[in-house]
PDB file of C-alpha atoms in Angstrom:
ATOM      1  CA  UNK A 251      78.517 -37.580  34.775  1.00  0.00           C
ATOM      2  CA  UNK A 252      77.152 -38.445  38.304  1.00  0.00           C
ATOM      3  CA  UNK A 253      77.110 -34.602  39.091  1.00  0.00           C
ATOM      4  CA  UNK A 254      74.992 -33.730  35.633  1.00  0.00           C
ATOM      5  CA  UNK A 255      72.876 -36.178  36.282  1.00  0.00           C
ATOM      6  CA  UNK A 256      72.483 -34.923  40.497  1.00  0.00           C
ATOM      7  CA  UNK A 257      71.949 -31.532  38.940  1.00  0.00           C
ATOM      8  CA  UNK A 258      69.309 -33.166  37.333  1.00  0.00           C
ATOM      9  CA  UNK A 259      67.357 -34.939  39.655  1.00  0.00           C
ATOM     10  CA  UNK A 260      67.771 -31.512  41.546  1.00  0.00           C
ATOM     11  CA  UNK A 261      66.185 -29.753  38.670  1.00  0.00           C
ATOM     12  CA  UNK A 262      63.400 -32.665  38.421  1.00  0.00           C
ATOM     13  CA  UNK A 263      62.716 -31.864  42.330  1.00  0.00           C
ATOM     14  CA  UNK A 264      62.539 -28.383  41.487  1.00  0.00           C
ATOM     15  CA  UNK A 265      59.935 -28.857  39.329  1.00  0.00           C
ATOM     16  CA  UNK A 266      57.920 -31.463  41.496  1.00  0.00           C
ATOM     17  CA  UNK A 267      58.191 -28.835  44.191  1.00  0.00           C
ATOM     18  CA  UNK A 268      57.040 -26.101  41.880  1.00  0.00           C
ATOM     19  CA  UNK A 269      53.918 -28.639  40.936  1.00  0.00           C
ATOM     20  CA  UNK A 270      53.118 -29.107  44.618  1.00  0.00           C
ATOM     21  CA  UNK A 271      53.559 -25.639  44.969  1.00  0.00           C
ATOM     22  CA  UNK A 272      50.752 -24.600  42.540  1.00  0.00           C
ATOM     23  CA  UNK A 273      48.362 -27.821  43.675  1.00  0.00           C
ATOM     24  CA  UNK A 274      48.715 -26.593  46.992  1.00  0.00           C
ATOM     25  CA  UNK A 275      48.616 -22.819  47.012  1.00  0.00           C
ATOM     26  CA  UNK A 276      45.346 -21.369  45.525  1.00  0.00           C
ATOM     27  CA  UNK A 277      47.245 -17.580  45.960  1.00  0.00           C
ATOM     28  CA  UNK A 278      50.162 -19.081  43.704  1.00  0.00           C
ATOM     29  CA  UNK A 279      47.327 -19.952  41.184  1.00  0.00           C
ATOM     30  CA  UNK A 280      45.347 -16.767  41.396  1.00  0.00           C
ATOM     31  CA  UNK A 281      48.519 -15.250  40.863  1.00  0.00           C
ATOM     32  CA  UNK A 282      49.793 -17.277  37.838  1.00  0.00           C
ATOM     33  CA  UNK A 283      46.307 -16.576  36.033  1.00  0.00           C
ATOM     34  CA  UNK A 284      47.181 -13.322  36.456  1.00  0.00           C
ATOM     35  CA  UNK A 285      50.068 -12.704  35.162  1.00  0.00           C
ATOM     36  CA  UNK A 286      49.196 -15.347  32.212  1.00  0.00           C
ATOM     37  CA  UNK A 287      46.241 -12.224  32.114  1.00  0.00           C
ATOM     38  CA  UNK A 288      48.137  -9.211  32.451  1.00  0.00           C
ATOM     39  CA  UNK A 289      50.957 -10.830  29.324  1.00  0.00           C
ATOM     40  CA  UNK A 290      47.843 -11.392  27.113  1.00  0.00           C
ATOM     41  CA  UNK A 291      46.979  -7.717  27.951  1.00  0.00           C
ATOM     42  CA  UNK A 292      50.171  -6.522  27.196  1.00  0.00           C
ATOM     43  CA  UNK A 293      49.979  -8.619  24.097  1.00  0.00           C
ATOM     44  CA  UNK A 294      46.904  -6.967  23.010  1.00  0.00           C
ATOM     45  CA  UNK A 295      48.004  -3.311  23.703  1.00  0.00           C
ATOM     46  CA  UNK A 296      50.880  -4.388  21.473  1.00  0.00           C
ATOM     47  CA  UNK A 297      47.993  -5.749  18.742  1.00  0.00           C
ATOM     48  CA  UNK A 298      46.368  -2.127  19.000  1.00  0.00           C
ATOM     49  CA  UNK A 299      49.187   0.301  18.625  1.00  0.00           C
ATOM     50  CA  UNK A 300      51.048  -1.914  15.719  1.00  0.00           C
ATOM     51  CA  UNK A 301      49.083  -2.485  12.664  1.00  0.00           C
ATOM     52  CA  UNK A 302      49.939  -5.923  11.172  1.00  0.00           C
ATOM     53  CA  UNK A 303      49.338  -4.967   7.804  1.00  0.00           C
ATOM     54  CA  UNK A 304      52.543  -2.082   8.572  1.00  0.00           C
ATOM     55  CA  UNK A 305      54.182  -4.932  10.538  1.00  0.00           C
ATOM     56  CA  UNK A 306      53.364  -8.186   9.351  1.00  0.00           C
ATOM     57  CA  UNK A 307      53.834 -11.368  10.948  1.00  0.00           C
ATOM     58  CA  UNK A 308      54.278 -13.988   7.696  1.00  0.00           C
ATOM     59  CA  UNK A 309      53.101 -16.734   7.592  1.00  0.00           C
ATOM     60  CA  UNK A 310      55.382 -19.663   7.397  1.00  0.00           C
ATOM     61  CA  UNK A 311      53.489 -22.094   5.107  1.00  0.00           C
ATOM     62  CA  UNK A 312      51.862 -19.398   3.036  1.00  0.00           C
ATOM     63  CA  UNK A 313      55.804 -18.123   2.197  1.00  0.00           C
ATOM     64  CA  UNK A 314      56.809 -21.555   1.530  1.00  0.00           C
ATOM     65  CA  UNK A 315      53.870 -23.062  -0.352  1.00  0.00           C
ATOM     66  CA  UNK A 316      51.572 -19.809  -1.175  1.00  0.00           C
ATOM     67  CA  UNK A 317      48.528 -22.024   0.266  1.00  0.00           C
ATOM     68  CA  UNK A 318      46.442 -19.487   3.005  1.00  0.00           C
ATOM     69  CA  UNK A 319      46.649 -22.026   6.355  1.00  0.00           C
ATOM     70  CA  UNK A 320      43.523 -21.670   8.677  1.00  0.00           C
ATOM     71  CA  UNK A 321      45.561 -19.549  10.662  1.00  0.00           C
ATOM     72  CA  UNK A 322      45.729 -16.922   7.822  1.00  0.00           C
ATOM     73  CA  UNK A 323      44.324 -13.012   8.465  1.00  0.00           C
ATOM     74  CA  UNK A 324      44.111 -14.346  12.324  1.00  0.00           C
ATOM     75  CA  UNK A 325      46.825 -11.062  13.667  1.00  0.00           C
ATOM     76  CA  UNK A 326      44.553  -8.712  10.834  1.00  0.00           C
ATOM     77  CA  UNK A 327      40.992 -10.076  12.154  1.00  0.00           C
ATOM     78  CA  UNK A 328      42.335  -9.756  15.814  1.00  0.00           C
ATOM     79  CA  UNK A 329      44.169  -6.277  15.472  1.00  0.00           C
ATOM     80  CA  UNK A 330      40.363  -5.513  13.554  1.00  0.00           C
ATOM     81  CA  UNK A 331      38.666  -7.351  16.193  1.00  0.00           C
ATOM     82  CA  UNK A 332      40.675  -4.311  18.829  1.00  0.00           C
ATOM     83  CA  UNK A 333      39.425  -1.694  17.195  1.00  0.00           C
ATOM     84  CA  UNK A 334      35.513  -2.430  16.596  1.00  0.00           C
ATOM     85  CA  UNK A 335      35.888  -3.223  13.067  1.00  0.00           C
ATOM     86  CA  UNK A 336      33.703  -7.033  13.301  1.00  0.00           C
ATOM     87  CA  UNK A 337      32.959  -6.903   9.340  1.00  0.00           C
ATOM     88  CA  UNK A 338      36.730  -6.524   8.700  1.00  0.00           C
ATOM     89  CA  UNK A 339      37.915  -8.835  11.269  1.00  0.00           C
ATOM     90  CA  UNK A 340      35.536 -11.580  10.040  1.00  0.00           C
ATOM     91  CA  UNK A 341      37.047 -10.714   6.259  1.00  0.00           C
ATOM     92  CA  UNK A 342      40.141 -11.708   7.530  1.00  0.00           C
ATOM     93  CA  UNK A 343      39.351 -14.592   9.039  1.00  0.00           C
ATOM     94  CA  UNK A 344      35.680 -15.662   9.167  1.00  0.00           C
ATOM     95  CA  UNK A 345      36.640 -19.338  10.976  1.00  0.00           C
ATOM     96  CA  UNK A 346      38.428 -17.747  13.678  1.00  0.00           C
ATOM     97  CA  UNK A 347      35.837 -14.591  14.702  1.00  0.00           C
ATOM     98  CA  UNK A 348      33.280 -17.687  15.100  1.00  0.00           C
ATOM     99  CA  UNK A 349      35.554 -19.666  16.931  1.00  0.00           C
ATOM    100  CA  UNK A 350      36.665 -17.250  19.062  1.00  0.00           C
ATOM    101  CA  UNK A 351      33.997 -16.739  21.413  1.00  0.00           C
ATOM    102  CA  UNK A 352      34.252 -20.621  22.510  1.00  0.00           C
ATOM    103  CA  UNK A 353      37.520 -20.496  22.512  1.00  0.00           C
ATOM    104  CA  UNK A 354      37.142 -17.666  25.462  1.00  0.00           C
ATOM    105  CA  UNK A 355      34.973 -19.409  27.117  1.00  0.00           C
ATOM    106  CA  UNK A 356      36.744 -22.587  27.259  1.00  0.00           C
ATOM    107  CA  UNK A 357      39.714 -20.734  28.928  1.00  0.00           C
ATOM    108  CA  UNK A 358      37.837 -18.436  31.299  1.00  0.00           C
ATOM    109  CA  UNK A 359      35.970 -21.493  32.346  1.00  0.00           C
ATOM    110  CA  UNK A 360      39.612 -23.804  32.823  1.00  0.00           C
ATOM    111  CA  UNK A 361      41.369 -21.560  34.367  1.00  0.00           C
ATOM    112  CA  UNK A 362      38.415 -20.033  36.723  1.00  0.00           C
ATOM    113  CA  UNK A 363      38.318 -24.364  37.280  1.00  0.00           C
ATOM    114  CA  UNK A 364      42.340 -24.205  38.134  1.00  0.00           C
ATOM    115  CA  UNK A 365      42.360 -21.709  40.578  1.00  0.00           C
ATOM    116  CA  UNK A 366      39.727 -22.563  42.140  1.00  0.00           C
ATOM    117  CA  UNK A 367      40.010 -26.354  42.474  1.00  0.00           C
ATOM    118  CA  UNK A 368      43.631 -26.691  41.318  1.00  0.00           C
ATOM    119  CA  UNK A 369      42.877 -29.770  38.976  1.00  0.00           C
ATOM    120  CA  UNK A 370      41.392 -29.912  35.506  1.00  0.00           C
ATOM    121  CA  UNK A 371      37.177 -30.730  35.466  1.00  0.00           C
ATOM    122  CA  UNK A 372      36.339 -28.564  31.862  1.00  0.00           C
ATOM    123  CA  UNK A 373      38.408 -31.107  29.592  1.00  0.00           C
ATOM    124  CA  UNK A 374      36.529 -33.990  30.867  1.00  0.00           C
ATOM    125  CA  UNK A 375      33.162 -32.362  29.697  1.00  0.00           C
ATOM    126  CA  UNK A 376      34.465 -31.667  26.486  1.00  0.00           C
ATOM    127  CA  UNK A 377      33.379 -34.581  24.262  1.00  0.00           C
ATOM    128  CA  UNK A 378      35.871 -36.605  21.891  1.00  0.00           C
ATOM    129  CA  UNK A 379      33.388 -36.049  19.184  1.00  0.00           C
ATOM    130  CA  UNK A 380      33.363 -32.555  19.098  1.00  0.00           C
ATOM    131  CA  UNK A 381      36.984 -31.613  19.064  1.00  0.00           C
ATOM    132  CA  UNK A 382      37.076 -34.470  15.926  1.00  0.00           C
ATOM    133  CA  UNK A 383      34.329 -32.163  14.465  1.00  0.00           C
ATOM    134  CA  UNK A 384      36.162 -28.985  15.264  1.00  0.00           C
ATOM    135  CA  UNK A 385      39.395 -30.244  13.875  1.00  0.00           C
ATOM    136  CA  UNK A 386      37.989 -31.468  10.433  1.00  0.00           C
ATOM    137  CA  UNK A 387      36.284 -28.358  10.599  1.00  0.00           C
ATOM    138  CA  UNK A 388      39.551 -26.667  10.298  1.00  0.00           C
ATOM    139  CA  UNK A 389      41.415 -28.723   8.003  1.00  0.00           C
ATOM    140  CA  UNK A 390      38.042 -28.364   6.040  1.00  0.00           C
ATOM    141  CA  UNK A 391      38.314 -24.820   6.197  1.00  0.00           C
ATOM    142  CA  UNK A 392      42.227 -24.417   5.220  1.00  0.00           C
ATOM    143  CA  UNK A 393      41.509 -26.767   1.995  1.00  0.00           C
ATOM    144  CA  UNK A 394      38.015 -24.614   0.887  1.00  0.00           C
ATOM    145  CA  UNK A 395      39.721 -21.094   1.239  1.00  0.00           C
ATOM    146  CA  UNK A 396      42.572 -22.125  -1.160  1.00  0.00           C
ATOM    147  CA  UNK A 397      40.083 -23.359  -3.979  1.00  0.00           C
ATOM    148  CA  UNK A 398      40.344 -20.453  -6.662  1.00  0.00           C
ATOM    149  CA  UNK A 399      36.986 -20.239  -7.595  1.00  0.00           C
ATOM    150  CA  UNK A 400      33.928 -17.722  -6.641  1.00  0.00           C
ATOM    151  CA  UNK A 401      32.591 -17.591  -3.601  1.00  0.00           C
ATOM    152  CA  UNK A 402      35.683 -19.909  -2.072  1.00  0.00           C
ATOM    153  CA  UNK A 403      37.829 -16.899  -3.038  1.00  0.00           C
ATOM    154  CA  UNK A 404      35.984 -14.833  -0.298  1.00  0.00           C
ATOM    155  CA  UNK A 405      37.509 -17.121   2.625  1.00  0.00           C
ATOM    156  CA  UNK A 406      41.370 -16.111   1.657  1.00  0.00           C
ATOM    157  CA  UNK A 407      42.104 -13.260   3.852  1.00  0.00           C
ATOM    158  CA  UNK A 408      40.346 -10.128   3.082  1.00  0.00           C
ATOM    159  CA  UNK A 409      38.579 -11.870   0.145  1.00  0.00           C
ATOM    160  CA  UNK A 410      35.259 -10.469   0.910  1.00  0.00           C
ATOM    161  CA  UNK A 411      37.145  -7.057   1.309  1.00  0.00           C
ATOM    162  CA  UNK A 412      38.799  -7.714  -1.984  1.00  0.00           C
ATOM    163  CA  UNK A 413      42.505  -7.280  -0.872  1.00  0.00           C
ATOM    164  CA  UNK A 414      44.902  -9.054   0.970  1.00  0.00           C
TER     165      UNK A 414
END
């Protein structure tokens, strides 16, 4: 027992160091941002060359319950989004080609904040109230696109494009 738990102090130290490490080093940041780049790259080189309509990705609470989740049409309207297709993409997923502009920004500006300064100034600009209106935004969203009547019947994915 007294070596498990040595093993994992040493792992907790390993950690701490790592930490230090990355609060220390602005190469080790600049470098971790990236590769965090260059595996979002890769990710959307994978996006372009697989269609998700050939390979889908299910979703897991549209199986279960058939009720689209406001993550619904997000790997279409991206894979869309890849190849130039903005009318498409925002058929997919309307919520998400709007949101996805801020969301770049956000993480361009946090992580152009990290490697720079190593700490975390963007979140404290970011107002309680407006994730609160973001996030009943979604859950808005998720509950409107599942109401079966015209024009709600547009927000399911590819409504407006009449398929799924």
């Amino acid at each position: 027992m007294a070596e498990f738990q040595g093993k994992m102090q040493g792992g907790r130290g390993t950690v701490t160091a790592m930490k230090e490490r990355f609060r220390k080093s602005r190469r080790v940041r600049v470098l971790a941002v990236l590769a965090i780049a260059a595996v979002f790259l890769a990710g959307c080189i994978y996006l372009f060359y697989h269609n998700p309509r050939i390979y889908p990705v299910p979703c897991v609470i549209h199986t279960l319950t058939g009720i689209y989740c406001p993550g619904c049409g997000a790997g279409r309207a991206c894979y869309a989004l890849l190849h130039g297709r903005l009318y498409e993409a925002f058929a997919y997923n309307p919520f998400l080609i709007l949101l996805l502009p801020f969301l770049g920004l956000y993480l361009a500006a946090r992580c152009a904040d990290w490697m720079i300064t190593g700490k975390n100034h963007i979140d404290s600009k970011i107002s309680v109230r407006l994730l609160v209106i973001i996030l009943i935004a979604v859950l808005l969203y998720g509950v409107v696109r599942n109401i079966p009547i015209f024009p709600f019947t547009l927000l399911a994915p590819g409504g407006i494009l009449g398929k799924f």
